[in-house]
PDB file of C-alpha atoms and ligand atoms in Angstrom:
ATOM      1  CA  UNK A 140     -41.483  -4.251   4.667  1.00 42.00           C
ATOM      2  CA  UNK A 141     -40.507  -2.186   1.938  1.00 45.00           C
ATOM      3  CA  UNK A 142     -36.419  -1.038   1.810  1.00 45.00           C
ATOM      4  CA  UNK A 143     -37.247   2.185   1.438  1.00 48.00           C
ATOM      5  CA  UNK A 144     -39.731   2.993   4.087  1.00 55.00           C
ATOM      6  CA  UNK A 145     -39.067   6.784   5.775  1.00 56.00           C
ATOM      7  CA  UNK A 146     -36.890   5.516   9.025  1.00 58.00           C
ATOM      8  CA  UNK A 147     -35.882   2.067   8.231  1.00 63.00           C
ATOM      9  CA  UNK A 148     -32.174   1.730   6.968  1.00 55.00           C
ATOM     10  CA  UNK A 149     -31.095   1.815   3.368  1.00 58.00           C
ATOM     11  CA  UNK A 150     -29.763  -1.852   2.980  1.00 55.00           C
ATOM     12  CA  UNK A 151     -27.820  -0.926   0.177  1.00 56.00           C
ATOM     13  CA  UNK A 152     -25.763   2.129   1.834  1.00 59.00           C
ATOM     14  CA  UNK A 153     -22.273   1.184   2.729  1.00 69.00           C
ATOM     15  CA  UNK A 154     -21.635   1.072   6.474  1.00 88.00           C
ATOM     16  CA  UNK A 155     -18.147   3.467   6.604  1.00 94.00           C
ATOM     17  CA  UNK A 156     -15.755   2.755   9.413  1.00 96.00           C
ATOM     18  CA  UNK A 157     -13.450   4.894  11.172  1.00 97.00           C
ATOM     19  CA  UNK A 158      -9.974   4.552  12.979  1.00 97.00           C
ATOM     20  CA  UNK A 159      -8.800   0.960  13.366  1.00 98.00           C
ATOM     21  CA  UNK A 160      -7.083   0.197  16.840  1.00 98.00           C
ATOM     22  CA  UNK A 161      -3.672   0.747  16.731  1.00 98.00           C
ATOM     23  CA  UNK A 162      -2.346  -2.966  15.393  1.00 98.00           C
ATOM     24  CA  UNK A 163       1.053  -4.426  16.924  1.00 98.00           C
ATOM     25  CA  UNK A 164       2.129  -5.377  13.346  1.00 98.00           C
ATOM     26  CA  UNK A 165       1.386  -4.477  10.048  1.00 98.00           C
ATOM     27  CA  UNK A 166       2.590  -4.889   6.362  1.00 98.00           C
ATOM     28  CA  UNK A 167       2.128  -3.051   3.686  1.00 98.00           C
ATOM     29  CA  UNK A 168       2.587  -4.838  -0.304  1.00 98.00           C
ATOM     30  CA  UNK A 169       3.411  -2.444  -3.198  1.00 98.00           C
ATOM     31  CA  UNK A 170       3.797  -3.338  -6.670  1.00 98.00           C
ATOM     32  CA  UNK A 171       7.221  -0.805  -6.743  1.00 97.00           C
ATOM     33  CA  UNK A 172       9.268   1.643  -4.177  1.00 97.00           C
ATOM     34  CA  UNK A 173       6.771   4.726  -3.677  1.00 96.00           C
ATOM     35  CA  UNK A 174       4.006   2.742  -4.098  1.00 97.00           C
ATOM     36  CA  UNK A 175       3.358   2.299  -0.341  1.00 98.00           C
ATOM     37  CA  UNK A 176       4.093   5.674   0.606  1.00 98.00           C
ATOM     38  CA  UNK A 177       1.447   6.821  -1.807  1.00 98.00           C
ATOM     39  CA  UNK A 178      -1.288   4.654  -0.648  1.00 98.00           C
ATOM     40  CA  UNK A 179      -1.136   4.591   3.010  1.00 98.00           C
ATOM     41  CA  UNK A 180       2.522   6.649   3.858  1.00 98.00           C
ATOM     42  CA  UNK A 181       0.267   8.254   6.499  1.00 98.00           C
ATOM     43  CA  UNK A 182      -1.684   5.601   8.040  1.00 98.00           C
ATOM     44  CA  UNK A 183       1.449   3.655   8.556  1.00 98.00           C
ATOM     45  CA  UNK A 184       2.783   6.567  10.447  1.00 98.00           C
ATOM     46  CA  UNK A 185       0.253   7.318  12.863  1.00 98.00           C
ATOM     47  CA  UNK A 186       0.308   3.665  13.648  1.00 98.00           C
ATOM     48  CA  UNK A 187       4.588   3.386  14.014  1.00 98.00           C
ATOM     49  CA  UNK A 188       4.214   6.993  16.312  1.00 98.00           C
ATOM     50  CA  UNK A 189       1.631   4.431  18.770  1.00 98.00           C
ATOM     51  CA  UNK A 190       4.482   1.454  18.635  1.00 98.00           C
ATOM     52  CA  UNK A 191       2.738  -0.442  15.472  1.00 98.00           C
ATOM     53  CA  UNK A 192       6.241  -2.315  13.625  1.00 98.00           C
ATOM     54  CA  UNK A 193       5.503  -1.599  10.416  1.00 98.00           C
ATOM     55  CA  UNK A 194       7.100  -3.985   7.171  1.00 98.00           C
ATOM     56  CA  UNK A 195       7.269  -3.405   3.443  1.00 98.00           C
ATOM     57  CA  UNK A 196       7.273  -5.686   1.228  1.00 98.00           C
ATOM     58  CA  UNK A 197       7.540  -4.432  -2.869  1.00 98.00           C
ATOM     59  CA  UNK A 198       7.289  -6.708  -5.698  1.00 98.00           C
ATOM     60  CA  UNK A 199       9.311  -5.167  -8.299  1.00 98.00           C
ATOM     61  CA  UNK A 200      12.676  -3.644  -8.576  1.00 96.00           C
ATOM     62  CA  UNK A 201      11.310  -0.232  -9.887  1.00 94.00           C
ATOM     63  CA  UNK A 202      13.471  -0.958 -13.027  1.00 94.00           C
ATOM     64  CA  UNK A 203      11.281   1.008 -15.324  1.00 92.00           C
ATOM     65  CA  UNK A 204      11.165   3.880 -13.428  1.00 88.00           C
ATOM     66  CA  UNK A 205      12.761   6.850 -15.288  1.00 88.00           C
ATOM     67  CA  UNK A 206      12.490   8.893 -18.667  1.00 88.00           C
ATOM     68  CA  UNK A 207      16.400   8.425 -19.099  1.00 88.00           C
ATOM     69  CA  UNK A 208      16.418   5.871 -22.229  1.00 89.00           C
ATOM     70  CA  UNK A 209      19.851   5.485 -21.227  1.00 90.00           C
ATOM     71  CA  UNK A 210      19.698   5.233 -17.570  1.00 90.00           C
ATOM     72  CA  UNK A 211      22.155   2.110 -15.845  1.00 93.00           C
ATOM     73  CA  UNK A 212      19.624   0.238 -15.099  1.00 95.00           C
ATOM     74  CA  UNK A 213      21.339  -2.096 -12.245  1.00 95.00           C
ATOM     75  CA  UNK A 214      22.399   1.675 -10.928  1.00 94.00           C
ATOM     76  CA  UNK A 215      18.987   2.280 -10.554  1.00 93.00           C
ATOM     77  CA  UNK A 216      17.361  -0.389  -9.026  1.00 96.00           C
ATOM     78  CA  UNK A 217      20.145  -0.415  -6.119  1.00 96.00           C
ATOM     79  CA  UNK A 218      19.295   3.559  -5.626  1.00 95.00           C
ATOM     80  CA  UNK A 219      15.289   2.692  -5.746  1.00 96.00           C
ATOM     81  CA  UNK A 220      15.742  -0.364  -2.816  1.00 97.00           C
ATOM     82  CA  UNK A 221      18.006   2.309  -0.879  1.00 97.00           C
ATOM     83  CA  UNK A 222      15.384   4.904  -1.141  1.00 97.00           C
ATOM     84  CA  UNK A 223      12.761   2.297  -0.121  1.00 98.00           C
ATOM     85  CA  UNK A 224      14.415   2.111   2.893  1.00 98.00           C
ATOM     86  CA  UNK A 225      15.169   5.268   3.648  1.00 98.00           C
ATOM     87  CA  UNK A 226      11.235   5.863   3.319  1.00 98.00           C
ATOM     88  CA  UNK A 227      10.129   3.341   5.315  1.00 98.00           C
ATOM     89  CA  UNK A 228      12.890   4.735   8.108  1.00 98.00           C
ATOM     90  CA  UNK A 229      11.087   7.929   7.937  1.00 98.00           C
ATOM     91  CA  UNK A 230       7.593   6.615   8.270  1.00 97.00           C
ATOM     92  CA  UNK A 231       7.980   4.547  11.271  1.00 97.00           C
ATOM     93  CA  UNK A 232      11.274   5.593  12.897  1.00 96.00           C
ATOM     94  CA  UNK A 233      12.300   3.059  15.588  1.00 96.00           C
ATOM     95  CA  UNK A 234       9.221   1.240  14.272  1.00 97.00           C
ATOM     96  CA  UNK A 235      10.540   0.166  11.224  1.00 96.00           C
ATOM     97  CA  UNK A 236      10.376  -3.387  10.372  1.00 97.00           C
ATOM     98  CA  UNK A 237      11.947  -5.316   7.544  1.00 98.00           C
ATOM     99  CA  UNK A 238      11.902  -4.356   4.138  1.00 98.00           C
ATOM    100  CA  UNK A 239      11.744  -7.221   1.571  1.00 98.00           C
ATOM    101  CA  UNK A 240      11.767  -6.778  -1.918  1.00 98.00           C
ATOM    102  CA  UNK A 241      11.024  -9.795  -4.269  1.00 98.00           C
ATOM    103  CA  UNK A 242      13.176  -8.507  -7.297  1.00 97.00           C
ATOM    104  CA  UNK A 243      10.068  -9.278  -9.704  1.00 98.00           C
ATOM    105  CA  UNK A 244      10.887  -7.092 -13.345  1.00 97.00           C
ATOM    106  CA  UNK A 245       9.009  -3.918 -13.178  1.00 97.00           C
ATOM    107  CA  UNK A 246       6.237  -3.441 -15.492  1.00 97.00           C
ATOM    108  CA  UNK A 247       5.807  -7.737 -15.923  1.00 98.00           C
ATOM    109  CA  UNK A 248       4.401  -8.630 -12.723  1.00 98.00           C
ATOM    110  CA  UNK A 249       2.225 -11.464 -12.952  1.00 98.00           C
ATOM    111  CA  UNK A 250       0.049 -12.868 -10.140  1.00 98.00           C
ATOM    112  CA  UNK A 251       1.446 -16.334 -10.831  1.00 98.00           C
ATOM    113  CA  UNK A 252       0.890 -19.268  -8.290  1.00 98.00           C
ATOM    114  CA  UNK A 253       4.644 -19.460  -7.273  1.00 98.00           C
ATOM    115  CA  UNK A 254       4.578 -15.667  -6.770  1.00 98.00           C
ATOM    116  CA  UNK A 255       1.509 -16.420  -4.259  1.00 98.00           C
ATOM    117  CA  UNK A 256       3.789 -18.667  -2.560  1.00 98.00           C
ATOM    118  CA  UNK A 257       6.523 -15.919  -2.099  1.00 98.00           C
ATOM    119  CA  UNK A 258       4.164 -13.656  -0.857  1.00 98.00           C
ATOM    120  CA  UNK A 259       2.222 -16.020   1.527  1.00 98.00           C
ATOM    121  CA  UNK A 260       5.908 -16.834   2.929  1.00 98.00           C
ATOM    122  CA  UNK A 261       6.782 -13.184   4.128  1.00 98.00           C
ATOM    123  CA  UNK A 262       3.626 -12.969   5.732  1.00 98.00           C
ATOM    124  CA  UNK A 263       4.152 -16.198   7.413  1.00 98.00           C
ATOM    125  CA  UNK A 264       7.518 -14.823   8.384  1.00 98.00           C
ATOM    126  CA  UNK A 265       6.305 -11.524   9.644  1.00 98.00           C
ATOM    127  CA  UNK A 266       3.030 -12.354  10.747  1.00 98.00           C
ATOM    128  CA  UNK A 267       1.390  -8.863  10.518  1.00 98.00           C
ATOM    129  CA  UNK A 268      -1.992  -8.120  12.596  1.00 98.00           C
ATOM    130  CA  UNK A 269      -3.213  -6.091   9.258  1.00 98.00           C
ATOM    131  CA  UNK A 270      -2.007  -6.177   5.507  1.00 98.00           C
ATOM    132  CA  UNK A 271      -2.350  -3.254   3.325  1.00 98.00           C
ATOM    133  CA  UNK A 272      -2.451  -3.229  -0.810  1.00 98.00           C
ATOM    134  CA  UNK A 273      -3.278  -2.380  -3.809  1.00 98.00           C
ATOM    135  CA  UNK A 274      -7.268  -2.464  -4.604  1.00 98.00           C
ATOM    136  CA  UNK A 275      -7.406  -4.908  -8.038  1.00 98.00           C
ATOM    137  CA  UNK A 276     -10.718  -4.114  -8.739  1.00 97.00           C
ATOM    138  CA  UNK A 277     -10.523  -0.614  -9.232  1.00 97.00           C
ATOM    139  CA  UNK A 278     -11.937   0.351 -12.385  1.00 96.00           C
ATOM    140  CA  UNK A 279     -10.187   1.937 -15.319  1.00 94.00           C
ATOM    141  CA  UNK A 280      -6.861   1.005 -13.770  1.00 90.00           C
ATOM    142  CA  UNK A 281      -3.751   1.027 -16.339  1.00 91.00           C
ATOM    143  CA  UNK A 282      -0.901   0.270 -14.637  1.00 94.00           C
ATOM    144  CA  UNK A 283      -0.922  -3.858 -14.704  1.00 96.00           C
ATOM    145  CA  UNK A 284       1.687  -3.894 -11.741  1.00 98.00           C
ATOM    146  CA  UNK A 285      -0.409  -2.443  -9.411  1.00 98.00           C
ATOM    147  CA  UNK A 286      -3.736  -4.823 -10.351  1.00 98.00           C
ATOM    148  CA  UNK A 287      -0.876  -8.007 -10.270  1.00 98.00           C
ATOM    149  CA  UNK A 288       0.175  -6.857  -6.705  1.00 98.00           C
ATOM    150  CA  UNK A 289      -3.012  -6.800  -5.587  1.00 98.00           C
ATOM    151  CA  UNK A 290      -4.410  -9.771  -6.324  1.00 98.00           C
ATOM    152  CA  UNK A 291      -1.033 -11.078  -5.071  1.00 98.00           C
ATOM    153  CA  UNK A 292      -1.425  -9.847  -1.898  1.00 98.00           C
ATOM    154  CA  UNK A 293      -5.282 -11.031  -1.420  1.00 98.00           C
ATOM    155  CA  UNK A 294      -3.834 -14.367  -2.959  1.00 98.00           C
ATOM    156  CA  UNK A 295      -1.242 -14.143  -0.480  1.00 98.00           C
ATOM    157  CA  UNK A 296      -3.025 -13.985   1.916  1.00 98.00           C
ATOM    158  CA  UNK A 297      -5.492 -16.553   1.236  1.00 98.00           C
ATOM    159  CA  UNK A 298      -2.429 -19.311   1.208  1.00 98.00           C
ATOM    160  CA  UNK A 299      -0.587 -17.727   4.610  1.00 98.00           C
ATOM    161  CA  UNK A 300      -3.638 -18.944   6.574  1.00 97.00           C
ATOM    162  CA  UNK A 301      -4.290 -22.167   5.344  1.00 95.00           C
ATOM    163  CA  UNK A 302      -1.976 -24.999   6.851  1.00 95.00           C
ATOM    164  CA  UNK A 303      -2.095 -27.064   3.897  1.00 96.00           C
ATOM    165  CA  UNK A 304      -1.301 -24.410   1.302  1.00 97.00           C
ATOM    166  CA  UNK A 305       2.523 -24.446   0.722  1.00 97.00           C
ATOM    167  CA  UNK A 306       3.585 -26.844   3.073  1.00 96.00           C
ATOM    168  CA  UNK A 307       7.173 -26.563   1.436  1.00 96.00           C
ATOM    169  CA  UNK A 308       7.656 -23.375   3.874  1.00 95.00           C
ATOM    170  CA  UNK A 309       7.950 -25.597   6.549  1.00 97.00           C
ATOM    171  CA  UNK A 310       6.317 -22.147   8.317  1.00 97.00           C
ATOM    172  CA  UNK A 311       3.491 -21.846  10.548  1.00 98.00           C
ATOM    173  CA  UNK A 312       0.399 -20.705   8.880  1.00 98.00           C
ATOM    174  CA  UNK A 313      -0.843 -17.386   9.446  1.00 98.00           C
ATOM    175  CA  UNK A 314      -4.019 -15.572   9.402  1.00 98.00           C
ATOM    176  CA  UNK A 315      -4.451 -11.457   9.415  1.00 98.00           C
ATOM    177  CA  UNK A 316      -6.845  -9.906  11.214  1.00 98.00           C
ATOM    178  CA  UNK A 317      -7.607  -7.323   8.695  1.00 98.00           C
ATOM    179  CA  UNK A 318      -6.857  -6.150   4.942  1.00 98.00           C
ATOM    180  CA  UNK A 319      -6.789  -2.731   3.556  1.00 98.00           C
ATOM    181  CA  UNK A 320      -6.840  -1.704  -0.020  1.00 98.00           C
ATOM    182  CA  UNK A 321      -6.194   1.858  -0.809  1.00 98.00           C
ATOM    183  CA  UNK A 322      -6.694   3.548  -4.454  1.00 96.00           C
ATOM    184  CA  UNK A 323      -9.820   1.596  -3.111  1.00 97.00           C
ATOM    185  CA  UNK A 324     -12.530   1.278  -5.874  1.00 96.00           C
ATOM    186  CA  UNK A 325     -15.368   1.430  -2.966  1.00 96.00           C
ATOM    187  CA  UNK A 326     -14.014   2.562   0.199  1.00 97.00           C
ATOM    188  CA  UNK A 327     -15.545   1.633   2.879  1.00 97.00           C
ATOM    189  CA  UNK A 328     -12.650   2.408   5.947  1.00 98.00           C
ATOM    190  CA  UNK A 329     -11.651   6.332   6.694  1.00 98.00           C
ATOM    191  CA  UNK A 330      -8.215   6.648   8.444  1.00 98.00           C
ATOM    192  CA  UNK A 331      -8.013  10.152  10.366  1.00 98.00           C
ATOM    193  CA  UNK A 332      -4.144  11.122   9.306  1.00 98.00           C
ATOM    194  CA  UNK A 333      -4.649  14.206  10.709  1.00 98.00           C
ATOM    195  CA  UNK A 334      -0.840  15.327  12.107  1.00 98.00           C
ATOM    196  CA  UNK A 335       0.829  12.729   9.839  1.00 98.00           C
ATOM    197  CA  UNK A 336       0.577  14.470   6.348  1.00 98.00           C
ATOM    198  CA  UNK A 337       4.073  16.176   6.619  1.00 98.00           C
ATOM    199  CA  UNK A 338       5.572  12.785   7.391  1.00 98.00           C
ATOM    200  CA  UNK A 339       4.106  11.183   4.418  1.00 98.00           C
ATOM    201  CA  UNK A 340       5.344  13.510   2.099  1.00 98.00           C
ATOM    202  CA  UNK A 341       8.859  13.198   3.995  1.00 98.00           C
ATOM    203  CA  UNK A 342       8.862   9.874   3.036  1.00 98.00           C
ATOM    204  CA  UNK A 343       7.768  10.323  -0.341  1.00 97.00           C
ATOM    205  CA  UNK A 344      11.044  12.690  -0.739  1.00 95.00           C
ATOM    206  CA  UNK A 345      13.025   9.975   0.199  1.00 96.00           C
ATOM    207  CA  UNK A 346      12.054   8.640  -3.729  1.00 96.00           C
ATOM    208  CA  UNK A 347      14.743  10.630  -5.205  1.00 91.00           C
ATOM    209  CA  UNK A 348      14.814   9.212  -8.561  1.00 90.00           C
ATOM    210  CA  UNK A 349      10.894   9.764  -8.895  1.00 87.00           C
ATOM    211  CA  UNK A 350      10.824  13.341  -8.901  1.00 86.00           C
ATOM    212  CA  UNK A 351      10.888  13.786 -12.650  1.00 82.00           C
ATOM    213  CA  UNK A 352       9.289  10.598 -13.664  1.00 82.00           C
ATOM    214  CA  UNK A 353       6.077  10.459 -11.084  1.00 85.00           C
ATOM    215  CA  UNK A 354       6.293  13.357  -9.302  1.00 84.00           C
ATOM    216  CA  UNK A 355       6.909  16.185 -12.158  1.00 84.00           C
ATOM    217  CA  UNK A 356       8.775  17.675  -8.725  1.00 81.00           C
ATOM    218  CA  UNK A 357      12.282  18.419 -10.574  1.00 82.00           C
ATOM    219  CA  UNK A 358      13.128  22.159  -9.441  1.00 89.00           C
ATOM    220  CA  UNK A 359      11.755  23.843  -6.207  1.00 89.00           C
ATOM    221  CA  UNK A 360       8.079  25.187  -7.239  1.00 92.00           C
ATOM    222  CA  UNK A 361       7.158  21.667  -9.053  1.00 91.00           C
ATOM    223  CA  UNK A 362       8.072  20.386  -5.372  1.00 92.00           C
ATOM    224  CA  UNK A 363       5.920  22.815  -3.617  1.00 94.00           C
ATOM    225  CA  UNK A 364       3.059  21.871  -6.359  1.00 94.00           C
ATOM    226  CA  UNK A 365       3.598  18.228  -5.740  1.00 94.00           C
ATOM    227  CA  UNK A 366       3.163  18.970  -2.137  1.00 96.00           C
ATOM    228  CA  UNK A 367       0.074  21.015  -2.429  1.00 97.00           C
ATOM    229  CA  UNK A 368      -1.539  18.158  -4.429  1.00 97.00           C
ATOM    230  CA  UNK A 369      -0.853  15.493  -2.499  1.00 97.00           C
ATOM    231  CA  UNK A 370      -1.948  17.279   0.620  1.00 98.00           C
ATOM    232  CA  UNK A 371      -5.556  18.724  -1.190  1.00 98.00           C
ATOM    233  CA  UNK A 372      -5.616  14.943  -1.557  1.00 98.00           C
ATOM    234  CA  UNK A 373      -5.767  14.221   2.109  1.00 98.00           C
ATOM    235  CA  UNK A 374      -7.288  17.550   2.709  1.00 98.00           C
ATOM    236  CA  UNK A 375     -10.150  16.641   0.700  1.00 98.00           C
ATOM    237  CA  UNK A 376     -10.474  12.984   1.537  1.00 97.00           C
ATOM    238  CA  UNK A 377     -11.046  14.239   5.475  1.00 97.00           C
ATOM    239  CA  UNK A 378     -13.465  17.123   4.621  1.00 97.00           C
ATOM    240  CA  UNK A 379     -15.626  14.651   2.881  1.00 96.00           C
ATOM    241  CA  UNK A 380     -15.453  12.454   5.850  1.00 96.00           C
ATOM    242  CA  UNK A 381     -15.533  14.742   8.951  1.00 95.00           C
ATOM    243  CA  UNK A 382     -12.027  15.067   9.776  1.00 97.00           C
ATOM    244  CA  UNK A 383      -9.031  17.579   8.659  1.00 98.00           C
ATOM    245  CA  UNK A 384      -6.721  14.772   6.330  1.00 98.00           C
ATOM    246  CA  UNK A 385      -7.850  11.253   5.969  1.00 98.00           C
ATOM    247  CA  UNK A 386      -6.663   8.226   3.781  1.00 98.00           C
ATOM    248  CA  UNK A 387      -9.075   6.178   2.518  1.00 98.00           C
ATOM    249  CA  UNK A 388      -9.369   2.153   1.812  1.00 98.00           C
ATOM    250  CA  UNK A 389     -11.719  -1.073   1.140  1.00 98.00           C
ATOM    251  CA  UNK A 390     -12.102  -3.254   4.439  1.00 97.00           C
ATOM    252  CA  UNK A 391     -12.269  -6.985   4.528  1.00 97.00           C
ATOM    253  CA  UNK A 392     -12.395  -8.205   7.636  1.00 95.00           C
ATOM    254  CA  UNK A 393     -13.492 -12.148   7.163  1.00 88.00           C
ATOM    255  CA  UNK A 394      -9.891 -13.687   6.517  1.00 92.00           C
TER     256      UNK A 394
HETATM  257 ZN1  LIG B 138       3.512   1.857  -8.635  1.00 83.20          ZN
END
């Protein structure tokens, strides 16, 4: 039978899904504070309003993160892991998990093999129903840290649910249900954030020292702007799949 025949199925098309069940756990990886918040800040707060725990875990310590060539840098990275928390307290409220940070150098994270072991531990500690990262494949991607941390958290993964991959942890293995990639290079899962927009961005505020640097958000209007395109962003993403504000990611569902 030929693929294309009128009425049969185009084997090719991707097959989009739509509102996971609310999951008991989740953690979300992010190459540096903000970086969660931008991907999936409002995914991760419907899911903490329905009683979903919801972890961070980011790689680096956000040490490059400023146009000040003569910023304290120790000063900074303290402020950045207090803002990190402060995000994730507005996010998920009473929901709020732990927040780890592995302390890697901004701007030189490498995917190594004892870097896969650090991240396979905190999921073996947490044991979260769904991870969420960083797509590596997406194309035309500059910004190494956020191609590292994702193949560090599919890496991570890979070793958390196989008993005989660092045995050293002297940790139970564990295996997700589910992993999300947002800046996804093919998305294939639609999230309907619809509600939870105004939450994301109040957890995005919580990145004080970003405003300049990533945001361009230094006096009131640039705020507003910053606002305006982060919510088009969602805005759009849900009028192109049926809803008012969606977030969109990559599904893989065979762990
Ligand atoms: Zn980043």
């Amino acid at each position: 039978m030929a693929a294309n025949e009128p009425g049969q199925p185009d084997p090719t098309a991707t097959l989009i899904t739509h509102d996971l069940p609310v999951p008991a756990s989740a953690l979300a990886i992010g190459a540096h504070p903000d970086d969660v918040e931008f991907g999936c800040g409002a995914t991760l707060a419907k899911w903490a309003a329905a009683g979903c725990v919801v972890h961070h875990l980011v790689l680096t310590d956000g040490s490059k993160g400023t146009w000040n060539a003569d910023a304290d840098i120790p000063a900074l990275i303290a402020s950045r892991q207090g803002e990190q928390r402060e995000a994730a307290r507005r996010l998920s409220g009473a929901n709020a998990g732990e927040v780890v940070f592995l302390g890697q150098v901004d701007g030189e994270l490498q995917a190594s093999l004892a870097l896969r072991g650090e991240v396979a531990r905190v999921i073996r500690q947490l044991r979260p129903q769904i991870v969420l990262g960083h797509d590596p494949w997406k194309r035309y991607r500059l910004h190494p840290d956020h191609r590292e941390a994702g193949l560090l958290a599919c890496d991570g993964i890979v070793a958390a649910r196989d008993p005989h991959f660092f045995k050293e942890h002297g940790l139970p293995s564990h295996r997700p249900a589910l992993l999300l990639l947002w800046e996804a290079d093919e998305p294939d899962h639609v999230e309907d954030v619809t509600g939870f927009v105004e939450t994301k961005l109040h957890a995005l505020e919580a990145h004080e020292s970003q405003f300049e640097s990533t945001m361009k958000a230094v006096d009131p209007d640039e705020l507003a702007a910053f606002r305006d395109r982060i919510s088009s962003r969602l805005a759009g993403l849900g009028a192109h799949y049926g809803v008012r504000n969606a977030e969109v990611f990559k599904r893989i569902a065979d762990l």
